[in-house]
Each structure stands twice: as C-alpha cells, then as structure tokens.
PDB file of C-alpha atoms in Angstrom:
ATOM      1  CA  UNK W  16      16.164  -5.141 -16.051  1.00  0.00           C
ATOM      2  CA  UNK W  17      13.907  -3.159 -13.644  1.00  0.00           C
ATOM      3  CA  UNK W  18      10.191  -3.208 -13.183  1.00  0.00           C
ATOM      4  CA  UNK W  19       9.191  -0.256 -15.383  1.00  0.00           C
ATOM      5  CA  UNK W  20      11.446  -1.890 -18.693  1.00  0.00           C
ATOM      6  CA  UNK W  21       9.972  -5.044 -17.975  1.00  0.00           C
ATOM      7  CA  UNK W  22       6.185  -4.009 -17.746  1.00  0.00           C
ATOM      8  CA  UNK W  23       5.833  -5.469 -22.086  1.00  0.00           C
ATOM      9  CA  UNK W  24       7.414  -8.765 -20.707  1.00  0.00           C
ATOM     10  CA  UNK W  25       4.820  -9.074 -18.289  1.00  0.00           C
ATOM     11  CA  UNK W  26       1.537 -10.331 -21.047  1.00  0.00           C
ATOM     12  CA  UNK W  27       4.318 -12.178 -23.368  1.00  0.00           C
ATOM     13  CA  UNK W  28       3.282 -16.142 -21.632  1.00  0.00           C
ATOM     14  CA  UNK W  29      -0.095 -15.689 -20.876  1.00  0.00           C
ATOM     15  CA  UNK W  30      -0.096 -19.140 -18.542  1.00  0.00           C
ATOM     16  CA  UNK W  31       2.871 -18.098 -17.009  1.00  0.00           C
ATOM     17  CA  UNK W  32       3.647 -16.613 -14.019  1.00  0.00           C
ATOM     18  CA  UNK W  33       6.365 -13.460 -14.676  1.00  0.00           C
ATOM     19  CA  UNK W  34       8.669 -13.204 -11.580  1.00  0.00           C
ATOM     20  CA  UNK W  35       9.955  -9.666 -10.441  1.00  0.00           C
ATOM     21  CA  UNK W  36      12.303  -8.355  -7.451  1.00  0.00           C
ATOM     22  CA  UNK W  37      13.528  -4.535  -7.234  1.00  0.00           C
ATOM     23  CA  UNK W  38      14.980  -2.314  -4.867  1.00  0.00           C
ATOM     24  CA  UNK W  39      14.185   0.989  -5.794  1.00  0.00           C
ATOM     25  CA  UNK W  40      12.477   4.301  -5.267  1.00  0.00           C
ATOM     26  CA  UNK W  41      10.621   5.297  -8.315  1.00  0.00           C
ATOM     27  CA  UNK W  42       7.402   5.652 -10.275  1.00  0.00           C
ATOM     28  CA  UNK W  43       6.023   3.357 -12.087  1.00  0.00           C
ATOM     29  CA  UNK W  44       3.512   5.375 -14.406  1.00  0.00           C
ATOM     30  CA  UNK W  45      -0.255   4.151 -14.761  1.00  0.00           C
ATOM     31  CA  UNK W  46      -0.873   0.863 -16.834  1.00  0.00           C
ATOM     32  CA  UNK W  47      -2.447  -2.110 -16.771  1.00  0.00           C
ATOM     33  CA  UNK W  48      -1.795  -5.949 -17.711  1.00  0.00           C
ATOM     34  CA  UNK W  49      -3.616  -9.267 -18.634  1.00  0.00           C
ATOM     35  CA  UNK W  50      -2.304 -10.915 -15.588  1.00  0.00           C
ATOM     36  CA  UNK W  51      -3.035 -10.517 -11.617  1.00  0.00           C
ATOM     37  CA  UNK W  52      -0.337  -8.720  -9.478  1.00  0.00           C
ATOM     38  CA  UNK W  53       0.552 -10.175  -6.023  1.00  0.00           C
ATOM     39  CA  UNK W  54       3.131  -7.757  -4.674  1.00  0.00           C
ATOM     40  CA  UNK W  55       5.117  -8.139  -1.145  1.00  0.00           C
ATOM     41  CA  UNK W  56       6.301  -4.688   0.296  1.00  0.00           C
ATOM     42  CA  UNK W  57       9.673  -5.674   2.241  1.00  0.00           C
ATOM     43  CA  UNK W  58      10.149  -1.663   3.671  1.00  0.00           C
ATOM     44  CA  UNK W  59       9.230   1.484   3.636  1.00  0.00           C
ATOM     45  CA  UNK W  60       5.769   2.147   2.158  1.00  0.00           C
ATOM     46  CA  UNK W  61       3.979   1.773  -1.759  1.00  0.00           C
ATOM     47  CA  UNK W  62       1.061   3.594  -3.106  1.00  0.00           C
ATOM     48  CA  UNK W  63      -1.234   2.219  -5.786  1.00  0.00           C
ATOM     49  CA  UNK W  64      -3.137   5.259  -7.560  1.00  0.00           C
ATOM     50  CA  UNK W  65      -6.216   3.855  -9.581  1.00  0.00           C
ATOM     51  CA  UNK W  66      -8.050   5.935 -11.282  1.00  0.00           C
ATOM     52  CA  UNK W  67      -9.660   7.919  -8.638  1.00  0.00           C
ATOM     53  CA  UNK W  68      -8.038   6.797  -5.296  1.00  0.00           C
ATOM     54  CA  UNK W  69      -4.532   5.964  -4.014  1.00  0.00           C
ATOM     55  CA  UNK W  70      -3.830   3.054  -1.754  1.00  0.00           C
ATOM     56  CA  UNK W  71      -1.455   3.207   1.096  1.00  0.00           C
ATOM     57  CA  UNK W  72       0.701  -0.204   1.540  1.00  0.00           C
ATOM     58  CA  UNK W  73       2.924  -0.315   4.418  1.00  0.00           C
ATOM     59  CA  UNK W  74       6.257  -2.373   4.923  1.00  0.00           C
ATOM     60  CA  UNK W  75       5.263  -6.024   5.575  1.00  0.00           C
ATOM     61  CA  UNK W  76       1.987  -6.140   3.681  1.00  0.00           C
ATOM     62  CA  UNK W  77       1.056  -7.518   0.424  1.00  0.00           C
ATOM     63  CA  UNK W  78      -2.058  -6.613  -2.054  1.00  0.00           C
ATOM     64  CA  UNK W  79      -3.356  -7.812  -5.163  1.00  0.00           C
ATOM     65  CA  UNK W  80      -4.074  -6.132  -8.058  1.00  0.00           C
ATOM     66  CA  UNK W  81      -6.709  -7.479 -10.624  1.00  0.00           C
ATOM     67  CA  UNK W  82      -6.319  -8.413 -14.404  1.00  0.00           C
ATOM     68  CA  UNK W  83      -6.994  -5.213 -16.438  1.00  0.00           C
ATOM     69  CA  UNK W  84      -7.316  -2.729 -13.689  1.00  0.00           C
ATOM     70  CA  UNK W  85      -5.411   0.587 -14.694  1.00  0.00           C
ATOM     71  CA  UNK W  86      -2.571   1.662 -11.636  1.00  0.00           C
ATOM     72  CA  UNK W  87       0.079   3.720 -11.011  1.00  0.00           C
ATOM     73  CA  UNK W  88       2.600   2.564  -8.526  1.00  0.00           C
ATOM     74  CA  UNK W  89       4.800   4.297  -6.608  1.00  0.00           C
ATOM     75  CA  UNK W  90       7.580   3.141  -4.332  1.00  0.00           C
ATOM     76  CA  UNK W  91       8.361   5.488  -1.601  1.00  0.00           C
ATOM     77  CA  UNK W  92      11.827   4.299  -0.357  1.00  0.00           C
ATOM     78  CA  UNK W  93      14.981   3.851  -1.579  1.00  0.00           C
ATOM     79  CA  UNK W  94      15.613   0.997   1.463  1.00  0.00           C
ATOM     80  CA  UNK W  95      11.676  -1.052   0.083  1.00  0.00           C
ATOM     81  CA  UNK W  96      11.863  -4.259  -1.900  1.00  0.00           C
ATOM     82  CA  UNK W  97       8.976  -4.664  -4.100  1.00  0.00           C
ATOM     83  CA  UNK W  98       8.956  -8.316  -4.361  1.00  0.00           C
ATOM     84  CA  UNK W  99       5.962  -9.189  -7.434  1.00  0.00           C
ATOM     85  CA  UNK W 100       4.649 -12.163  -8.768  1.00  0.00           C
ATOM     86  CA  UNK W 101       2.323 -11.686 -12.080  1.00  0.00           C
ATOM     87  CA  UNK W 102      -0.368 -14.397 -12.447  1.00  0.00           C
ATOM     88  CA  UNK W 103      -2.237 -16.377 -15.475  1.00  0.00           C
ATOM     89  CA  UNK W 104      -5.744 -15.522 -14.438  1.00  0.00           C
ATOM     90  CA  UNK W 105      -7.518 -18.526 -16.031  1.00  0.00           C
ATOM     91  CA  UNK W 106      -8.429 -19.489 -12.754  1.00  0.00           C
ATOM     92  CA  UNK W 107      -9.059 -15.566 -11.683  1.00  0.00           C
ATOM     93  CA  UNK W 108     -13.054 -16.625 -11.620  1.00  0.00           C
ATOM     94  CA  UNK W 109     -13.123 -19.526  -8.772  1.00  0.00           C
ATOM     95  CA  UNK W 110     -13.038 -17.387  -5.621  1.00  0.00           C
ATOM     96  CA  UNK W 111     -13.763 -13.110  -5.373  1.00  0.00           C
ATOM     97  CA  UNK W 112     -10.117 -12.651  -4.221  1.00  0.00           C
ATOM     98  CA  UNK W 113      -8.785 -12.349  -7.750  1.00  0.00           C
ATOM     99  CA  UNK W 114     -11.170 -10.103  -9.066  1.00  0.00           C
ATOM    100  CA  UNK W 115     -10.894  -7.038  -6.649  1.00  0.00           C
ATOM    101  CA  UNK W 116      -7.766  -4.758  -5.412  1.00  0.00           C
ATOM    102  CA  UNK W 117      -7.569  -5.678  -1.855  1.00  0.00           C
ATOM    103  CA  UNK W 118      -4.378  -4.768   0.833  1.00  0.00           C
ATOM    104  CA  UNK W 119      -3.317  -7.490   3.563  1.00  0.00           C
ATOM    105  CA  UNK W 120      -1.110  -7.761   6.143  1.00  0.00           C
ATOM    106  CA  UNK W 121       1.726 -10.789   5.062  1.00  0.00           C
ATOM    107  CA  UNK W 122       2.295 -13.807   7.363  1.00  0.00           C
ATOM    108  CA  UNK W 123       5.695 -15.405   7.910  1.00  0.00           C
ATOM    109  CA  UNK W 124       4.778 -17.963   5.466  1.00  0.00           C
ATOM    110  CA  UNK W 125       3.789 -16.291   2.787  1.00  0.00           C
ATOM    111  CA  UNK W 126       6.923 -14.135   2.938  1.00  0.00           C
ATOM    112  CA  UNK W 127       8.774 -16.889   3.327  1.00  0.00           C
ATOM    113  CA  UNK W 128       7.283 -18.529  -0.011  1.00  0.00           C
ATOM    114  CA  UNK W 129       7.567 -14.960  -2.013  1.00  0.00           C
ATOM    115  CA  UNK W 130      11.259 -14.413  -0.525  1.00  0.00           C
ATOM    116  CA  UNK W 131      11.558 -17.633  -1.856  1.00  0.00           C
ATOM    117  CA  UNK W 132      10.913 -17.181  -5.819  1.00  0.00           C
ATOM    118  CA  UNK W 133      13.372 -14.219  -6.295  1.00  0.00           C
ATOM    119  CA  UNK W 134      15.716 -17.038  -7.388  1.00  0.00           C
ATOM    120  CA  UNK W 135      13.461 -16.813 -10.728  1.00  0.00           C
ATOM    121  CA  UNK W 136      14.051 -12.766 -10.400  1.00  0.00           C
ATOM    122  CA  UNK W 137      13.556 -11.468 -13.999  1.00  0.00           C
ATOM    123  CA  UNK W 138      12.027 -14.234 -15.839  1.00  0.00           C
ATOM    124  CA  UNK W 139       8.486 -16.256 -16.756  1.00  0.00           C
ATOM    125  CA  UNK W 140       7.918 -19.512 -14.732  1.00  0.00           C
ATOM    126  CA  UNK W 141       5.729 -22.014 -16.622  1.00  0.00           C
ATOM    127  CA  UNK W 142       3.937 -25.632 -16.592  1.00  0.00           C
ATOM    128  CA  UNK W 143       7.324 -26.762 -17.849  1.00  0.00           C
ATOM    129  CA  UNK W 144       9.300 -26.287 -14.891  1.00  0.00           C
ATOM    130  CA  UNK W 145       9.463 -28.266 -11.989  1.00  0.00           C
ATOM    131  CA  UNK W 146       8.951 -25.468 -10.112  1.00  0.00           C
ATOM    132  CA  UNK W 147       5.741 -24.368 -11.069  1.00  0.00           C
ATOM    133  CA  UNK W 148       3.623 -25.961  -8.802  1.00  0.00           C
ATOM    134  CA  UNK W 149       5.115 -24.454  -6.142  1.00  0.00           C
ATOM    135  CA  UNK W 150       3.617 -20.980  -7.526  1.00  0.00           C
ATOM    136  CA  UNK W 151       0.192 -22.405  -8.141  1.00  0.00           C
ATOM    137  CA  UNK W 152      -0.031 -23.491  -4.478  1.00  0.00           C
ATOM    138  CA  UNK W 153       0.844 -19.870  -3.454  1.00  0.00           C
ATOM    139  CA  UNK W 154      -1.483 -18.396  -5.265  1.00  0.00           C
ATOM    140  CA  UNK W 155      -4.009 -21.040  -4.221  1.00  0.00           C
ATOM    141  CA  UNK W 156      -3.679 -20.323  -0.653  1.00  0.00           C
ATOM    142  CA  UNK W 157      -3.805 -15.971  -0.915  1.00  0.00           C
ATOM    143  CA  UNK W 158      -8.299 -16.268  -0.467  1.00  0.00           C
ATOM    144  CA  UNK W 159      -7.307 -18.251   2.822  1.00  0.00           C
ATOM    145  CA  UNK W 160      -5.210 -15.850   4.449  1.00  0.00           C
ATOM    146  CA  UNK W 161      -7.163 -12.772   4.864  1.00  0.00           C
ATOM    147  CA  UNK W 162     -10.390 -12.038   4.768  1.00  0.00           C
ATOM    148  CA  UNK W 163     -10.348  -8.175   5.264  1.00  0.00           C
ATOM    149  CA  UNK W 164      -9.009  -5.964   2.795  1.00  0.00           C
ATOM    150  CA  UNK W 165      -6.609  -3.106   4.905  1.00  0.00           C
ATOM    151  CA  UNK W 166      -8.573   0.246   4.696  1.00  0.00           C
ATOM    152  CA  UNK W 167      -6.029   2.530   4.296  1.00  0.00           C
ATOM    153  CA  UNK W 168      -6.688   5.218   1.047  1.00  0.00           C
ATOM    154  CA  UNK W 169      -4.805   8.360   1.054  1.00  0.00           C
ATOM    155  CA  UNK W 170      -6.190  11.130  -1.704  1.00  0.00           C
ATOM    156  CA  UNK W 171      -3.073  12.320  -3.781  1.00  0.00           C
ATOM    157  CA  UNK W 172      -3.133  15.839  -5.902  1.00  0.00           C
ATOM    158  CA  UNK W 173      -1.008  17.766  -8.585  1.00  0.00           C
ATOM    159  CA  UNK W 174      -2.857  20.659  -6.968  1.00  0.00           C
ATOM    160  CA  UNK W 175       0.343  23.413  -6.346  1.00  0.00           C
ATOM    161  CA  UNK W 176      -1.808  24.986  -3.474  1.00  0.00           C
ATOM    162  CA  UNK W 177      -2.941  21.973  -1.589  1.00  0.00           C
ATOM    163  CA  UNK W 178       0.351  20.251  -2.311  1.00  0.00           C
ATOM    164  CA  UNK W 179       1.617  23.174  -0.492  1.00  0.00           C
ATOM    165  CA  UNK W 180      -0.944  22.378   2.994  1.00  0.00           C
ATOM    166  CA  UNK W 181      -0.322  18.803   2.621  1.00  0.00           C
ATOM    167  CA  UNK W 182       3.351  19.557   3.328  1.00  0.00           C
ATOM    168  CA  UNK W 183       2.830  21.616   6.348  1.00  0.00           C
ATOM    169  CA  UNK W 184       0.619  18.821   7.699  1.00  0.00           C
ATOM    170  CA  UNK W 185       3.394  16.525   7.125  1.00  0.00           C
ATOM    171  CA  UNK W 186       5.973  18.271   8.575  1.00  0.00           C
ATOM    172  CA  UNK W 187       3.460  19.351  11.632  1.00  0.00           C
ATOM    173  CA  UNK W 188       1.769  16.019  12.241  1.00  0.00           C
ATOM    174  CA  UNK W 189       2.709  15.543  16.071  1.00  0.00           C
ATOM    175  CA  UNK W 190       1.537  18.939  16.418  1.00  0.00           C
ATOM    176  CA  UNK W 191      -2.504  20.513  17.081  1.00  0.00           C
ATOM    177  CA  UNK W 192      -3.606  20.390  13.707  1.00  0.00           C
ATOM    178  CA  UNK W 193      -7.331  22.193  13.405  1.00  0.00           C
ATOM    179  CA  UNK W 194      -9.488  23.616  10.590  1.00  0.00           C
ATOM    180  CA  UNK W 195      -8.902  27.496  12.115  1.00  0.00           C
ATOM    181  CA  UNK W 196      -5.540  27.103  12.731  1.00  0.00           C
ATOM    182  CA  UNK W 197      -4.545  25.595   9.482  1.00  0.00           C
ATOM    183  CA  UNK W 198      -6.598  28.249   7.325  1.00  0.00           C
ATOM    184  CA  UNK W 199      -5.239  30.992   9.366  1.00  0.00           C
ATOM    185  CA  UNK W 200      -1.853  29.276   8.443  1.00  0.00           C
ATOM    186  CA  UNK W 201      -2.710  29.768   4.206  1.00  0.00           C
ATOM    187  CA  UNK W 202      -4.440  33.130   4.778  1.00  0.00           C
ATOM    188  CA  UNK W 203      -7.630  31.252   3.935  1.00  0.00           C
ATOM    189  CA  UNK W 204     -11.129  30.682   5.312  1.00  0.00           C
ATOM    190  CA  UNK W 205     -11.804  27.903   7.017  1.00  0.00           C
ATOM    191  CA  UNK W 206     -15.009  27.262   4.431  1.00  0.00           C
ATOM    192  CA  UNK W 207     -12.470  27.720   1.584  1.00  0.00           C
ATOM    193  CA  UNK W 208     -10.182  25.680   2.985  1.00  0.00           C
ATOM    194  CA  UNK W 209     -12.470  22.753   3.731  1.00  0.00           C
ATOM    195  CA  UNK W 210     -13.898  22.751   0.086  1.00  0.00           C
ATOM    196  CA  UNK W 211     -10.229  22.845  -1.348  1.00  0.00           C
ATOM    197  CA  UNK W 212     -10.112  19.533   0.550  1.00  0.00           C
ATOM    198  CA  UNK W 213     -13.097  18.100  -0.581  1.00  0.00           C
ATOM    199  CA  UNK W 214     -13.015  19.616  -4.531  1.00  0.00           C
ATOM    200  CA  UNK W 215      -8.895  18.311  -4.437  1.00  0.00           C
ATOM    201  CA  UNK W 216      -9.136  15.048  -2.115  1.00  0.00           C
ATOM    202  CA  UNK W 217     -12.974  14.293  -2.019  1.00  0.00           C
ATOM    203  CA  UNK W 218     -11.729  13.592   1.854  1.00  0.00           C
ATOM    204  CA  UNK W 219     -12.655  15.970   4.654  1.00  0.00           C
ATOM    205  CA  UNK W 220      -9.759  17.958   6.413  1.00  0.00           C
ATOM    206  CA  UNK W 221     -10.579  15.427   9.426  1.00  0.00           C
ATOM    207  CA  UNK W 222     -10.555  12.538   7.540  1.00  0.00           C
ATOM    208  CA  UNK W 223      -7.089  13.421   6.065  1.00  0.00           C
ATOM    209  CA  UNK W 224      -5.296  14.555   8.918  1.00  0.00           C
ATOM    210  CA  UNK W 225      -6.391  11.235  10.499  1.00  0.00           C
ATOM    211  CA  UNK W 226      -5.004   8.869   7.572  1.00  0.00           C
ATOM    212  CA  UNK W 227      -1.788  10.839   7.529  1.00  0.00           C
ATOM    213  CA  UNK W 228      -1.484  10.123  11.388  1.00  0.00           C
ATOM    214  CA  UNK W 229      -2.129   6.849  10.982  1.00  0.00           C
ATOM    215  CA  UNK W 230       0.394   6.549   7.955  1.00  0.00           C
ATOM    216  CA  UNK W 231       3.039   7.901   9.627  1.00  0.00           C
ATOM    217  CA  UNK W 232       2.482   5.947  12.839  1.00  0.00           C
ATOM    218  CA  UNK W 233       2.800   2.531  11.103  1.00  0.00           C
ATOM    219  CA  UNK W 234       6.022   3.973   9.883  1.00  0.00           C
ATOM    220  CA  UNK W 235       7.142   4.701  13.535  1.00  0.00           C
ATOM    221  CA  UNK W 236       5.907   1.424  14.371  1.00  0.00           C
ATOM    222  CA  UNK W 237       7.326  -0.958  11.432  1.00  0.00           C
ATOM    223  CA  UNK W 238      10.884   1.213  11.146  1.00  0.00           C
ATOM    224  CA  UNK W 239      11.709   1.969  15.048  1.00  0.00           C
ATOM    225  CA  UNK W 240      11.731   1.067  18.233  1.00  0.00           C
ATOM    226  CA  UNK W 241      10.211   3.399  20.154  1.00  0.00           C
ATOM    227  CA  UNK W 242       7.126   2.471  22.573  1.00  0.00           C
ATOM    228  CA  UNK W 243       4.012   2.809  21.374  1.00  0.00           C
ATOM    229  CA  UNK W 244       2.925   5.780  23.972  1.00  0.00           C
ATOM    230  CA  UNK W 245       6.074   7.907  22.093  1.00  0.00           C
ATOM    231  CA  UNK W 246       4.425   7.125  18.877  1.00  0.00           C
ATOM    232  CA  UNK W 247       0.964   7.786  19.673  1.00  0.00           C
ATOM    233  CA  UNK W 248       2.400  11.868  21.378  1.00  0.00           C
ATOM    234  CA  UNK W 249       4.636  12.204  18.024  1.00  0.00           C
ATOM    235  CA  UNK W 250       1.573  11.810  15.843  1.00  0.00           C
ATOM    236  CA  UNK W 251      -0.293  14.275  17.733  1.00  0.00           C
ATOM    237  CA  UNK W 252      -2.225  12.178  20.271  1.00  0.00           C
ATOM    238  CA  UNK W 253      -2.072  13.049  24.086  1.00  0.00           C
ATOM    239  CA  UNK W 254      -3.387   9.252  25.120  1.00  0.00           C
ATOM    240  CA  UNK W 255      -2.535   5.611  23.978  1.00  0.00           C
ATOM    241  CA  UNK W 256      -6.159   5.038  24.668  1.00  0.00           C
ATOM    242  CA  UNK W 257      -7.732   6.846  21.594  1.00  0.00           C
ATOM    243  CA  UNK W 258      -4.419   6.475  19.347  1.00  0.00           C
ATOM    244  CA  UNK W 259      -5.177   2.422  19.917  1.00  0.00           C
ATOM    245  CA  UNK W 260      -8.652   2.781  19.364  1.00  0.00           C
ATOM    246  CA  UNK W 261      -7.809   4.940  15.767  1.00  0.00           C
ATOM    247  CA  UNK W 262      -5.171   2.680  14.910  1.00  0.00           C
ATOM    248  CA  UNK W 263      -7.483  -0.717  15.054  1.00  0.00           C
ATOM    249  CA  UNK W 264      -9.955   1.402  13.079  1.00  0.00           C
ATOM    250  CA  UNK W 265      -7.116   1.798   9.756  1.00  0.00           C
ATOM    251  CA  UNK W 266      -5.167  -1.820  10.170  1.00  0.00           C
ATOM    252  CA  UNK W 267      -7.816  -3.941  12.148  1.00  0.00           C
ATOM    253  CA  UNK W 268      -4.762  -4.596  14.291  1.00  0.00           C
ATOM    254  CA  UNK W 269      -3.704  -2.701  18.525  1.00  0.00           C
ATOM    255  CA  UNK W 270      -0.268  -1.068  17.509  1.00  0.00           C
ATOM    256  CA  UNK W 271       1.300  -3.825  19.585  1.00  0.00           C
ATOM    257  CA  UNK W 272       0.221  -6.616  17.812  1.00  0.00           C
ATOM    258  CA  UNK W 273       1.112  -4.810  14.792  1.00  0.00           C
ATOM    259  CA  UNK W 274       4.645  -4.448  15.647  1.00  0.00           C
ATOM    260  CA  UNK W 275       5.184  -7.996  17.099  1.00  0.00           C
ATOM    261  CA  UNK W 276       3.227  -9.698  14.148  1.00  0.00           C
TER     262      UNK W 276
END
C-alpha cells in the first residue's frame, strides 16, 4: 500500500506511531493529519506546499511537519525514498520543535535509526511492542539535533505564462540570467515582468533566480561528483568565492562540507 492509500490509516491509533517507506515519484495532494510527520529524503529532492509557500527538501535532509498543518507533498524523483514516521503528539507541547514546520540536514545517526524502522514499513507501532521505545527515543532526540531550520522556499504557480519563464530559467540556469534579457526573451517589459513575479511568486526575479541556483547546485553537489568550482560555473557563477558565500546563505553549510557531511 503506498503513501497516498494509506493517508486514512495514518489518525486510526492515535498513540501510535504509523510507519511508512516508498519509492516513488508522485503527488501527494494537500491534507492534513492528527499526528506529527518526521520524513527522511534518501534522493533526489521533495517539496512541501502549505498553503502559501513551498518548501524545498534536498536528498539527505529530514523536516517535520506539525499536527494539523494542511500540505501538499510532492516527490520529485523516481530514484528518492521518502522514508516517514507519523507521531502521537501528546507530548507535541514540551519543546517548540513539534509545533512548527522546520527542514534539517540528517546525521548518520538519525538515518541510521529511520533506515532502521522500515522493517515496520506499512503498519502502526504501539506501547505494546517491544519496539516502541526505540521510536520514542528518536523522536526524543529530533529538538537536539538542529537548531536551525534550512531556509530554502521556492514559490510554485499554475500560472501557464510564468510556468512558461520558469522553464527557460531552468533550462538556462548556468547561463547570464538578467531582468532585460529575460523580458526581452517573453516580449515583455521588464516592469511587467517583475510584477508577474511578484503578483505569481510574491518573490523578486532576483530572489528566484538565486533559489533555483542554489536548488540545482545541491543537486550537483548531493548526485555527482564534480568539483565544486564546475558546479559553482554550471549554475551561472564565474567564482567559487561568491557561489560559497550564496550557498552558506541557503544551507548554513560551504558546499564542501555539504558534500562530505
């Protein structure tokens, strides 16, 4: 059973914990549950849409979602694991963690411990089984191992015309990409062109080519092994210098230490 016929099981033992592993590339369509989300992203990339932002998650990264928030996921890959543990949340009030949606890059522990419960893949886990402590002490330890929420929020649209842009500034990331250039590009004035971004994406066109640089670098970064002065040219920077310097601004983390942690 996959994650979008299983999203009814999810509420049905309230101080349970509901276990869930899938392989896929799909769309999970907006809802919400009684229950906090802690989802591991084993490749490729995830998006969580809320109900006015979308959240980037990149391969080897975890985030939390919050009892009764409202989300749309999306898994981008056919090669990511979405590896989810749904929580009781009578506890939810002793620490901050569990009350906001927050994005955090996973340590080798606590991918070992959620790699670890896909042997309860499809099921609820609860105080009856011997193995339930094990999941309280994982979910116990999440406020300890980040502090910093991962900044990284990329504006989605059903807008045919910007859908249209945002393509070209996919497919030209590595490439100059300016205000002029780009309206020139959509027989459209530059003023018309930044509103579109603002009225579609509430994000300037700055802002967004930025993210989408940044987005595609921790691809580079997390899926190949090219050096980090290829990646920082193929996203459209002409020094490691300032591609470091933007980089630390999205993750909090040099492109290195990204790659080798």
């Amino acid at each position: 059973m996959g994650l979008i016929a299983s999203l009814p099981e999810i509420d049905k033992q309230k101080d349970g914990v509901f276990v869930m592993h899938e392989k896929s590339e799909k769309l999970i369509p907006m809802h919400k549950h009684t229950k906090g989300q802690l989802s591991y992203v084993e490749g490729g990339l995830a998006y969580i849409t809320t109900e006015n932002q979308t959240y980037v998650v990149p391969a080897r990264h975890y985030f939390w979602i919050p009892k009764g928030m409202a989300h749309e996921l999306e898994v981008g890959s056919t090669g990511t694991v979405l590896r989810s543990l749904y929580y009781y949340a009578t506890d939810d009030h002793t620490n901050e963690f569990y009350t906001k949606l927050g994005i955090y890059p996973a340590s080798e522990l606590l991918i070992q411990m959620i790699n670890y419960t896909e042997r309860w893949d499809g099921g609820h886990v609860n105080s009856k089984a011997d193995n339930f402590e094990f999941l309280i002490a994982l979910k116990k330890m999440l406020p300890t191992l980040n502090k910093v929420s991962l900044p990284i929020m990329l504006p989605k649209t059903n807008h045919d015309g910007m859908q249209r842009i945002i393509r070209y500034l996919e497919k030209n990331v590595g490439n100059r990409l300016v205000l002029a250039e780009v309206s020139k590009q959509f027989a459209m004035s530059e003023r018309s062109l930044s509103r579109l971004f603002q009225s579609t994406l509430q994000m300037s066109f700055l802002q967004y080519i930025k993210t989408l640089r940044m987005i595609t670098a921790i691809e580079l970064i997390l899926k190949t092994s090219k050096p980090i002065s290829d990646i920082a040219y193929e996203v459209g920077y002409s020094a490691v210098g300032p591609f470091s310097d933007a980089f630390y601004d999205f993750t909090l983390s040099r492109p290195s230490d990204f790659r080798k942690n």
